[in-house]
CSV table of C-alpha atoms in Angstrom, one decimal:
chain,number,residue,atom,x,y,z
G,1,UNK,CA,5.3,125.1,68.9
G,2,UNK,CA,7.6,125.2,71.4
G,3,UNK,CA,6.5,121.4,72.2
G,4,UNK,CA,7.8,120.1,69.0
G,5,UNK,CA,11.3,121.9,69.3
G,6,UNK,CA,11.1,119.5,72.8
G,7,UNK,CA,9.6,116.8,71.3
G,8,UNK,CA,12.3,117.0,68.3
G,9,UNK,CA,15.2,117.1,70.6
G,10,UNK,CA,14.4,114.5,72.5
G,11,UNK,CA,13.8,112.5,69.7
G,12,UNK,CA,17.3,113.4,68.2
G,13,UNK,CA,18.5,112.6,71.4
G,14,UNK,CA,17.7,109.5,72.0
G,15,UNK,CA,18.9,108.7,68.7
G,16,UNK,CA,22.3,110.1,69.2
G,17,UNK,CA,22.1,107.4,72.4
G,18,UNK,CA,20.9,104.5,70.5
G,19,UNK,CA,23.6,105.4,67.5
G,20,UNK,CA,26.0,105.7,70.2
G,21,UNK,CA,26.1,102.6,72.5
G,22,UNK,CA,25.2,101.1,68.7
G,23,UNK,CA,28.7,102.3,68.1
G,24,UNK,CA,30.0,101.1,71.6
G,25,UNK,CA,28.7,97.7,71.6
G,26,UNK,CA,30.1,96.6,68.2
G,27,UNK,CA,33.6,98.2,69.4
G,28,UNK,CA,33.7,95.8,72.5
G,29,UNK,CA,32.4,92.7,70.8
G,30,UNK,CA,35.1,93.9,68.0
G,31,UNK,CA,37.9,94.4,70.9
G,32,UNK,CA,37.4,91.3,72.9
G,33,UNK,CA,36.7,89.2,69.5
G,34,UNK,CA,39.2,85.5,70.1
G,35,UNK,CA,41.4,84.7,67.9
G,36,UNK,CA,41.4,81.6,66.3
G,37,UNK,CA,44.5,79.4,66.0
G,38,UNK,CA,46.3,79.2,62.6
G,39,UNK,CA,44.8,75.6,61.7
G,40,UNK,CA,41.6,76.9,62.4
G,41,UNK,CA,41.5,79.4,59.1
G,42,UNK,CA,38.8,79.5,56.7
G,43,UNK,CA,39.5,78.5,53.1
G,44,UNK,CA,40.5,81.7,51.2
G,45,UNK,CA,42.0,83.0,54.8
G,46,UNK,CA,45.5,81.3,53.5
G,47,UNK,CA,47.1,80.1,51.0
G,48,UNK,CA,49.6,76.7,51.1
G,49,UNK,CA,52.6,76.6,49.1
G,50,UNK,CA,52.7,73.5,46.2
G,51,UNK,CA,54.8,70.6,47.3
G,52,UNK,CA,57.7,70.0,46.4
G,53,UNK,CA,57.9,66.9,43.3
G,54,UNK,CA,60.6,64.0,43.2
G,55,UNK,CA,61.3,64.0,40.2
G,56,UNK,CA,62.1,60.0,40.8
G,57,UNK,CA,59.0,59.0,42.6
G,58,UNK,CA,56.4,61.9,41.1
G,59,UNK,CA,55.3,61.9,44.9
G,60,UNK,CA,56.5,64.8,47.4
G,61,UNK,CA,59.4,64.7,49.1
G,62,UNK,CA,58.9,64.7,52.7
G,63,UNK,CA,56.5,61.5,51.9
G,64,UNK,CA,55.8,59.5,55.2
G,65,UNK,CA,53.4,57.1,55.9
G,66,UNK,CA,51.3,58.7,52.8
G,67,UNK,CA,51.3,61.9,53.9
G,68,UNK,CA,53.0,65.1,53.4
G,69,UNK,CA,53.2,68.2,54.6
G,70,UNK,CA,53.3,72.0,52.8
G,71,UNK,CA,53.5,75.5,54.5
G,72,UNK,CA,50.5,78.0,54.7
G,73,UNK,CA,50.8,80.9,54.7
G,74,UNK,CA,47.5,83.5,56.0
G,75,UNK,CA,46.2,86.5,53.9
G,76,UNK,CA,47.4,89.7,54.9
G,77,UNK,CA,46.4,91.7,58.2
G,78,UNK,CA,45.1,88.0,59.7
G,79,UNK,CA,45.4,87.9,63.4
G,80,UNK,CA,45.2,84.0,64.5
G,81,UNK,CA,47.4,82.1,67.2
G,82,UNK,CA,51.1,80.0,66.2
G,83,UNK,CA,50.8,76.4,67.5
G,84,UNK,CA,53.7,78.2,70.8
G,85,UNK,CA,50.1,80.0,71.7
G,86,UNK,CA,51.8,83.6,70.5
G,87,UNK,CA,49.3,85.4,68.7
G,88,UNK,CA,50.4,87.3,65.6
G,89,UNK,CA,49.4,90.0,62.9
G,90,UNK,CA,50.9,88.7,59.3
G,91,UNK,CA,51.6,90.2,56.0
G,92,UNK,CA,51.1,87.4,53.8
G,93,UNK,CA,54.8,86.4,53.6
G,94,UNK,CA,55.4,84.5,56.6
G,95,UNK,CA,54.4,80.6,56.8
G,96,UNK,CA,51.7,80.4,60.0
G,97,UNK,CA,51.1,76.5,59.9
G,98,UNK,CA,51.8,72.8,58.1
G,99,UNK,CA,49.1,70.9,56.6
G,100,UNK,CA,49.1,67.8,55.6
G,101,UNK,CA,48.1,66.2,52.2
G,102,UNK,CA,47.9,62.9,51.3
G,103,UNK,CA,50.5,61.0,49.1
G,104,UNK,CA,50.7,57.6,47.4
G,105,UNK,CA,52.5,54.5,48.3
G,106,UNK,CA,54.9,53.7,44.8
G,107,UNK,CA,57.6,51.6,44.7
G,108,UNK,CA,58.6,51.8,41.3
G,109,UNK,CA,56.6,50.4,38.7
G,110,UNK,CA,55.6,53.6,36.3
G,111,UNK,CA,51.9,53.4,34.8
G,112,UNK,CA,53.4,54.7,31.4
G,113,UNK,CA,55.6,51.6,30.9
G,114,UNK,CA,53.5,49.4,32.3
G,115,UNK,CA,50.3,50.5,29.2
G,116,UNK,CA,53.1,50.1,26.9
G,117,UNK,CA,54.5,46.3,28.2
G,118,UNK,CA,50.2,45.6,27.9
G,119,UNK,CA,49.0,47.0,24.7
G,120,UNK,CA,52.5,45.9,22.7
G,121,UNK,CA,53.8,43.1,24.2
G,122,UNK,CA,50.8,41.6,26.3
G,123,UNK,CA,50.1,38.9,24.5
G,124,UNK,CA,53.4,37.7,25.8
G,125,UNK,CA,52.0,38.1,29.0
G,126,UNK,CA,55.3,41.1,29.8
G,127,UNK,CA,53.1,43.3,31.2
G,128,UNK,CA,51.9,40.9,34.6
G,129,UNK,CA,55.6,39.9,34.4
G,130,UNK,CA,56.6,43.2,35.0
G,131,UNK,CA,54.0,44.1,37.7
G,132,UNK,CA,54.9,40.9,39.6
G,133,UNK,CA,52.8,38.0,38.7
G,134,UNK,CA,54.8,35.6,37.2
G,135,UNK,CA,52.5,32.8,37.0
G,136,UNK,CA,49.9,34.8,35.3
G,137,UNK,CA,52.4,36.2,33.1
G,138,UNK,CA,53.5,32.6,32.1
G,139,UNK,CA,49.8,31.3,31.6
G,140,UNK,CA,49.7,34.6,29.3
G,141,UNK,CA,52.8,33.8,27.4
G,142,UNK,CA,51.4,29.9,27.1
G,143,UNK,CA,48.2,30.2,25.2
G,144,UNK,CA,49.1,33.7,23.5
G,145,UNK,CA,47.5,35.7,26.2
G,146,UNK,CA,44.6,33.4,26.3
G,147,UNK,CA,43.9,34.4,22.6
G,148,UNK,CA,44.3,37.9,22.3
G,149,UNK,CA,40.8,37.7,24.6
G,150,UNK,CA,42.9,38.2,27.6
G,151,UNK,CA,45.3,40.8,26.4
G,152,UNK,CA,42.3,42.9,26.4
G,153,UNK,CA,40.6,42.7,28.8
G,154,UNK,CA,44.3,43.0,30.8
G,155,UNK,CA,45.2,45.6,28.9
G,156,UNK,CA,41.8,47.6,29.7
G,157,UNK,CA,41.9,46.3,33.5
G,158,UNK,CA,46.0,48.2,33.5
G,159,UNK,CA,44.7,51.4,31.7
G,160,UNK,CA,42.0,51.8,34.2
G,161,UNK,CA,44.4,51.1,37.3
G,162,UNK,CA,42.4,48.5,38.6
G,163,UNK,CA,45.0,46.0,38.2
G,164,UNK,CA,48.1,47.6,40.2
G,165,UNK,CA,51.3,45.9,41.2
G,166,UNK,CA,51.4,42.4,42.5
G,167,UNK,CA,53.2,44.6,46.1
G,168,UNK,CA,50.6,46.5,46.8
G,169,UNK,CA,51.8,50.1,45.5
G,170,UNK,CA,50.5,52.7,43.3
G,171,UNK,CA,52.4,52.9,39.7
G,172,UNK,CA,54.2,56.2,39.2
G,173,UNK,CA,52.3,58.9,37.8
G,174,UNK,CA,53.2,62.5,37.0
G,175,UNK,CA,51.7,64.3,39.8
G,176,UNK,CA,49.8,66.0,38.0
G,177,UNK,CA,48.9,63.4,35.6
G,178,UNK,CA,46.6,61.0,35.2
G,179,UNK,CA,45.5,59.9,38.8
G,180,UNK,CA,42.4,57.7,39.8
G,181,UNK,CA,41.0,58.0,43.7
G,182,UNK,CA,39.4,54.5,44.8
G,183,UNK,CA,36.3,55.9,46.8
G,184,UNK,CA,35.8,53.8,49.2
G,185,UNK,CA,33.3,53.1,52.3
G,186,UNK,CA,34.6,51.8,56.1
G,187,UNK,CA,34.2,52.3,59.4
G,188,UNK,CA,34.6,55.6,59.6
G,189,UNK,CA,33.2,56.9,56.7
G,190,UNK,CA,30.0,59.4,57.5
G,191,UNK,CA,26.2,57.0,57.0
G,192,UNK,CA,23.7,59.8,56.2
G,193,UNK,CA,20.9,58.1,58.2
G,194,UNK,CA,17.8,56.8,56.7
G,195,UNK,CA,14.8,59.7,56.8
G,196,UNK,CA,12.0,56.4,57.6
G,197,UNK,CA,8.5,57.5,55.9
């Protein structure tokens, strides 16, 4: 009976030692954890403000070279390093970093006007004149929209935003409107390697 009590006491003391060791190692890990830069926060640890939209261009006001920036606020009780290297604990109301967003190059050609001209005056070539293609506009005017076939084709191409302004800019489309994003493959595009059979 005495030996079983001694075994029980030894077992309990070993359990308390293991529990104490586990708690100490966890506290040590938490205290020595590196604080990340604010730009390295994961999605859900910050909230970015909506950009201020310019009424005339329907793009962010601070758009330069197809990029703009918005202010991001880390979530409450998040600690991270600011760009100057200081560690800061946020309450959810302070700006932690700026994030870049893409914006488009627009030069004054409205998508709505182009579609309306193509629909109602496309047979006269008004849509092509508006977009900066005077030769095609004149050809459509002289052939009455290529006997209607060219008018229909141009309407579809303009409505799908395949044909755009001649200067290479994008249409002015409402910021939260019917924008199309073209996907393209460049040298920076990640290509998944083929698996050999």
